[in-house]
Short mmCIF file of C-alpha atoms in Angstrom, two decimals:
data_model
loop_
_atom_site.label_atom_id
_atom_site.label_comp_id
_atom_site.label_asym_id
_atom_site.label_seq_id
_atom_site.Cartn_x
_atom_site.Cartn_y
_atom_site.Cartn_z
CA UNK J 1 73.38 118.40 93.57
CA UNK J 2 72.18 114.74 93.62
CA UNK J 3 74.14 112.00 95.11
CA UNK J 4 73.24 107.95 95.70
CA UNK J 5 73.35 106.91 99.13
CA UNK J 6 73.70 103.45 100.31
CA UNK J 7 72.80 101.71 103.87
CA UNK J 8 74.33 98.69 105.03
CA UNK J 9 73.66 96.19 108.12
CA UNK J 10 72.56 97.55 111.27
CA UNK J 11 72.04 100.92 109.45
CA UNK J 12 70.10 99.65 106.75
CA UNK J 13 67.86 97.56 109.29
CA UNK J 14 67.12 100.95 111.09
CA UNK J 15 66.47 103.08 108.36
CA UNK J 16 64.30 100.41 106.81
CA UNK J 17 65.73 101.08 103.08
CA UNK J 18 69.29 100.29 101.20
CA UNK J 19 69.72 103.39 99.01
CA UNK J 20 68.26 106.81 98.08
CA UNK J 21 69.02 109.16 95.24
CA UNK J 22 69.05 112.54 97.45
CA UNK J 23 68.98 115.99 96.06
CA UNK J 24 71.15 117.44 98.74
CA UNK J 25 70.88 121.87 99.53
CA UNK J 26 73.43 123.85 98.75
CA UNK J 27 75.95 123.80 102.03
CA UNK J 28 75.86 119.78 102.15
CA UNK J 29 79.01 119.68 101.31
CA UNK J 30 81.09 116.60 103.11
CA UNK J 31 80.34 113.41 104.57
CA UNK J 32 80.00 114.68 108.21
CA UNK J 33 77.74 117.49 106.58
CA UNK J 34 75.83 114.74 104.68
CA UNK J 35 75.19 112.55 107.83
CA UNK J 36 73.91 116.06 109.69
CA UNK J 37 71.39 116.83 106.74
CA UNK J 38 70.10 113.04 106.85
CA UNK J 39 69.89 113.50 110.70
CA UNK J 40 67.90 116.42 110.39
CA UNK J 41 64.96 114.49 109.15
CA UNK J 42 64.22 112.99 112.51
CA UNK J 43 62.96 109.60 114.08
CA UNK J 44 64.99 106.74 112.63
CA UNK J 45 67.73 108.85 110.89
CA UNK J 46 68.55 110.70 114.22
CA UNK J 47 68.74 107.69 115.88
CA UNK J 48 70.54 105.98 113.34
CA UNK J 49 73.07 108.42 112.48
CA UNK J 50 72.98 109.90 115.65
CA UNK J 51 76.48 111.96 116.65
CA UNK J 52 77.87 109.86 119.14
CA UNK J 53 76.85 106.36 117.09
CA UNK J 54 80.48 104.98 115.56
CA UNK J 55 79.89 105.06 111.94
CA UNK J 56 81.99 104.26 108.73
CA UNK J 57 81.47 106.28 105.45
CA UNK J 58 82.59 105.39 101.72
CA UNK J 59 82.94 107.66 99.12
CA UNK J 60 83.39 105.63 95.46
CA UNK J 61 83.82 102.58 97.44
CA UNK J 62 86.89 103.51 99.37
CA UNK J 63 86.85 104.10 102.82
CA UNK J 64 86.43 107.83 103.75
CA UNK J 65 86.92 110.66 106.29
CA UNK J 66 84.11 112.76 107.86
CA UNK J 67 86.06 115.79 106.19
CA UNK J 68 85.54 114.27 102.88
CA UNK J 69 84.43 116.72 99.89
CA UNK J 70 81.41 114.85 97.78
CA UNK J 71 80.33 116.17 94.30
CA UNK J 72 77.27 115.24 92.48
CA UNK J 73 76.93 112.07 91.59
CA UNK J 74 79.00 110.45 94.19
CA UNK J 75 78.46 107.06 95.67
CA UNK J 76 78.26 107.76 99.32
CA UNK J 77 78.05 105.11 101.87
CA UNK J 78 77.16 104.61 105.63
CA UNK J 79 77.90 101.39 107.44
CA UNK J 80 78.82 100.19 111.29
CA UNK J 81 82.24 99.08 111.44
CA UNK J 82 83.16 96.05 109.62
CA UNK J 83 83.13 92.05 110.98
CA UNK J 84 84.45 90.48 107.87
CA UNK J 85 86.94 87.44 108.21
CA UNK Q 1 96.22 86.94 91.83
CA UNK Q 2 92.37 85.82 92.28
CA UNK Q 3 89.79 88.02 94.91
CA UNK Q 4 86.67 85.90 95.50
CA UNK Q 5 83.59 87.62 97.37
CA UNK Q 6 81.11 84.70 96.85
CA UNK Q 7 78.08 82.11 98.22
CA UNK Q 8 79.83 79.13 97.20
CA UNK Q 9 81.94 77.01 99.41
CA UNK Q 10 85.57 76.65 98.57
CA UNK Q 11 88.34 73.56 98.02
CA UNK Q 12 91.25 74.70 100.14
CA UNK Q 13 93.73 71.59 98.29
CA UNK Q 14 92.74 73.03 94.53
CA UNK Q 15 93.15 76.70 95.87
CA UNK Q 16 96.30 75.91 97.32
CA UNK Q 17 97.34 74.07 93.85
CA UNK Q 18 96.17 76.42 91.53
CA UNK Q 19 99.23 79.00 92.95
CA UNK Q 20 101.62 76.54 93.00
CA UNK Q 21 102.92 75.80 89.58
CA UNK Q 22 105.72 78.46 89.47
CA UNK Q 23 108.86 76.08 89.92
CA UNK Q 24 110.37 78.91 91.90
CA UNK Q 25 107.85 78.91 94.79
CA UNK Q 26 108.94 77.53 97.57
CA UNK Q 27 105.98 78.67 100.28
CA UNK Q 28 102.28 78.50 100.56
CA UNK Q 29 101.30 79.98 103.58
CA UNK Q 30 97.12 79.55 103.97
CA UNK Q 31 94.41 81.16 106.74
CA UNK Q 32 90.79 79.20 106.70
CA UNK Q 33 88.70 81.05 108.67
CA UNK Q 34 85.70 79.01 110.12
CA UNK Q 35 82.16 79.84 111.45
CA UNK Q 36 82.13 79.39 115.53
CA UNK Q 37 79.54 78.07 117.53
CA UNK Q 38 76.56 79.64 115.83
CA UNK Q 39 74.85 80.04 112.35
CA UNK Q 40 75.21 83.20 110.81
CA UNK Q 41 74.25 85.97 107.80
CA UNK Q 42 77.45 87.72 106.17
CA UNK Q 43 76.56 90.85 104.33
CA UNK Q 44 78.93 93.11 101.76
CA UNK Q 45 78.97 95.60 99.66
CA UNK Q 46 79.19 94.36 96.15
CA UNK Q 47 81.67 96.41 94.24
CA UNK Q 48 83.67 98.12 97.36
CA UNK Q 49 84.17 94.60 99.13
CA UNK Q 50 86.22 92.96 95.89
CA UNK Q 51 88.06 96.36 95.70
CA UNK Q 52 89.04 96.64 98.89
CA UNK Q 53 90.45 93.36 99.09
CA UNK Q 54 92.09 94.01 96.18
CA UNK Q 55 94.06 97.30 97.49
CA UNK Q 56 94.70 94.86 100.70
CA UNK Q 57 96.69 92.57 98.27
CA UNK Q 58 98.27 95.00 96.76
CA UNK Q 59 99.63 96.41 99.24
CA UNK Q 60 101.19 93.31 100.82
CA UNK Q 61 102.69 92.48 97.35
CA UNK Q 62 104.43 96.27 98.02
CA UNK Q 63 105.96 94.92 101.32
CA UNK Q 64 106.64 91.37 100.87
CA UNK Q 65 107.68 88.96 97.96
CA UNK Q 66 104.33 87.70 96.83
CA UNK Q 67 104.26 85.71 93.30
CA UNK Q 68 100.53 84.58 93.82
CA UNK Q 69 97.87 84.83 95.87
CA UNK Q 70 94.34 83.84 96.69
CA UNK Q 71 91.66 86.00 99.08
CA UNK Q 72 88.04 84.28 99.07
CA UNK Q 73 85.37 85.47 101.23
CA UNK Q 74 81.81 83.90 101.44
CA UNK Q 75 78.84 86.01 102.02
CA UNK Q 76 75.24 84.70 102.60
CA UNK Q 77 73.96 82.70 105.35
CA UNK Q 78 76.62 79.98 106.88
CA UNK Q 79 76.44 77.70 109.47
CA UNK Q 80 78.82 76.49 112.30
CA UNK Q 81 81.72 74.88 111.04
CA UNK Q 82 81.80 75.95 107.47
CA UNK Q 83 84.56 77.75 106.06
CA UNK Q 84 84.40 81.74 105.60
CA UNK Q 85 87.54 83.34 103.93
CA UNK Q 86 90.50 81.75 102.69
CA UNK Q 87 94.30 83.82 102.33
CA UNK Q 88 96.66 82.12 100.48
CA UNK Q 89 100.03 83.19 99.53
CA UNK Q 90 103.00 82.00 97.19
CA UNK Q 91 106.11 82.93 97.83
CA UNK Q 92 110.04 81.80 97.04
CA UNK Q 93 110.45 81.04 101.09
CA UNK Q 94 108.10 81.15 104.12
CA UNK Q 95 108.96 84.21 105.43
CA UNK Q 96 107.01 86.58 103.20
CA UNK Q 97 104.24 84.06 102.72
CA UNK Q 98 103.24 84.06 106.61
CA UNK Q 99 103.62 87.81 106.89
CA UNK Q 100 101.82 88.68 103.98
CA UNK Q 101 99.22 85.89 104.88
CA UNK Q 102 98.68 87.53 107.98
CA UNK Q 103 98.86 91.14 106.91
CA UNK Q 104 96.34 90.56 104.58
CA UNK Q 105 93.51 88.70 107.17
CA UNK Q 106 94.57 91.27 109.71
CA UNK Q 107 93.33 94.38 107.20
CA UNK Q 108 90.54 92.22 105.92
CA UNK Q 109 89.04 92.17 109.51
CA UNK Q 110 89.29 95.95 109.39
CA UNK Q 111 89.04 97.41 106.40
CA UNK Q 112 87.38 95.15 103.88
CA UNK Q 113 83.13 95.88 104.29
CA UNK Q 114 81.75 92.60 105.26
CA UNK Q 115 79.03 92.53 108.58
CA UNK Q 116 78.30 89.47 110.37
CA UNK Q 117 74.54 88.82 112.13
CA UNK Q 118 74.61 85.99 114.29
CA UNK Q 119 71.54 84.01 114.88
CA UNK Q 120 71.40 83.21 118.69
CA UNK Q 121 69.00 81.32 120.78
CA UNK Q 122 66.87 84.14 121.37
CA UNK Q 123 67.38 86.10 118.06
CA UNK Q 124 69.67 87.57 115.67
CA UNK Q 125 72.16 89.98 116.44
CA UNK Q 126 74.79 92.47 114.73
CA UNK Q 127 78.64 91.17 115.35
CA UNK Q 128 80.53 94.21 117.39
CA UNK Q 129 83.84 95.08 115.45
CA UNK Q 130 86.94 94.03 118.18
CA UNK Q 131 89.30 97.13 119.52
CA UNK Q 132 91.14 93.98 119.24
CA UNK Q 133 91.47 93.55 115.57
CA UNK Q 134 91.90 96.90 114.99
CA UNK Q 135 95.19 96.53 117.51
CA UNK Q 136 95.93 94.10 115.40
CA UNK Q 137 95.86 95.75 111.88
CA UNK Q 138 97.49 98.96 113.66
CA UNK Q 139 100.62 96.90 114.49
CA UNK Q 140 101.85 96.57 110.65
CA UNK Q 141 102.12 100.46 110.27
#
């Protein structure tokens, strides 16, 4: 299935890019399973998304849990924690 | 009820105005928050940041007696001293106007997806989210 994934801040400095369509394997099927498969590919993603890192994820533009389930065509996010205000 | 996510500056007097006209308000409670000490970048995410802040209001209009209410944020590069969100909130007495007020800048600073990059003397630098804010937001559950 194909989702869009978007990058923001820190993230987005790291990976060099703000969003990706990705055509994700079959198994991909949450946001902690999403951030393994993007880890997978190495150098700046590792780093970047790396396990202990404290990351936030979207899904649709609301906030989301690891554990959240993502279909095709979702909007999935990855950001740093917020500094707003 | 008006959610701003936007470059341009702000006029706290005709915010504060433009919620007022309702006879029966009797309290506008407002938050300015300024930039400190050093310039800075504010990114968002277009689309999540305007609903976010919207679910934020909402929710203090579930808790508290809010008749109007005003949330602007600025994004874009700022510099010290100039104004970066405004909360204001209308209300029959003060009571619900401060709490909401605050409610809604205390779940801002956690929830709502903006990043600040301060530009320092020897570079610029990605703003650390505060254990303290989130104590903060944690307190109103």
């Amino acid at each position: 299935m194909k989702v869009k994934i978007l990058y923001f801040a820190s993230i987005r400095e790291k990976l060099g890019r703000d969003a990706e369509d990705v055509e994700l394997p079959p198994g991909v099927a949450t946001i902690a399973g999403l951030r393994t498969h993007l880890r997978s590919r190495g150098g700046a993603w590792a780093e970047a998304l790396a396990e202990g890192r404290l990351l936030r994820a979207a899904l649709n533009q609301d906030m989301a849990q690891p554990a959240a389930a993502i279909k095709a065509g979702d909007e999935i996010a990855f950001f740093p924690p917020v500094t707003g205000g | 009820m008006k959610v701003s996510v936007q470059k341009e500056d702000f006029d706290l007097g005709a915010e504060v105005k433009a919620i007022s006209a309702n006879p029966k308000i009797g309290a506008v409670a407002t938050f300015t928050g300024l930039v400190r000490d050093v310039a800075m970048t504010l990114e968002h995410y277009p689309g999540m940041t305007e609903r976010a802040i919207a679910q934020i209001v909402e929710q203090a209009r579930s808790r508290w007696q809010v008749m109007d209410c005003t949330v602007i944020h600025r994004y874009g590069k700022l510099r010290p001293n100039d104004q970066i969100v405004l909360v204001a909130v209308a209300s029959a007495h003060r009571g619900d106007a401060f709490a909401a007020c605050e409610f809604i800048m205390d779940y801002l600073k956690t929830q709502a997806p903006f990043w600040k990059k301060e530009q320092g003397v020897d570079g610029a630098r990605w703003v650390e989210a505060k254990a303290t804010d989130d104590k903060a937001a944690e307190r109103w559950k």
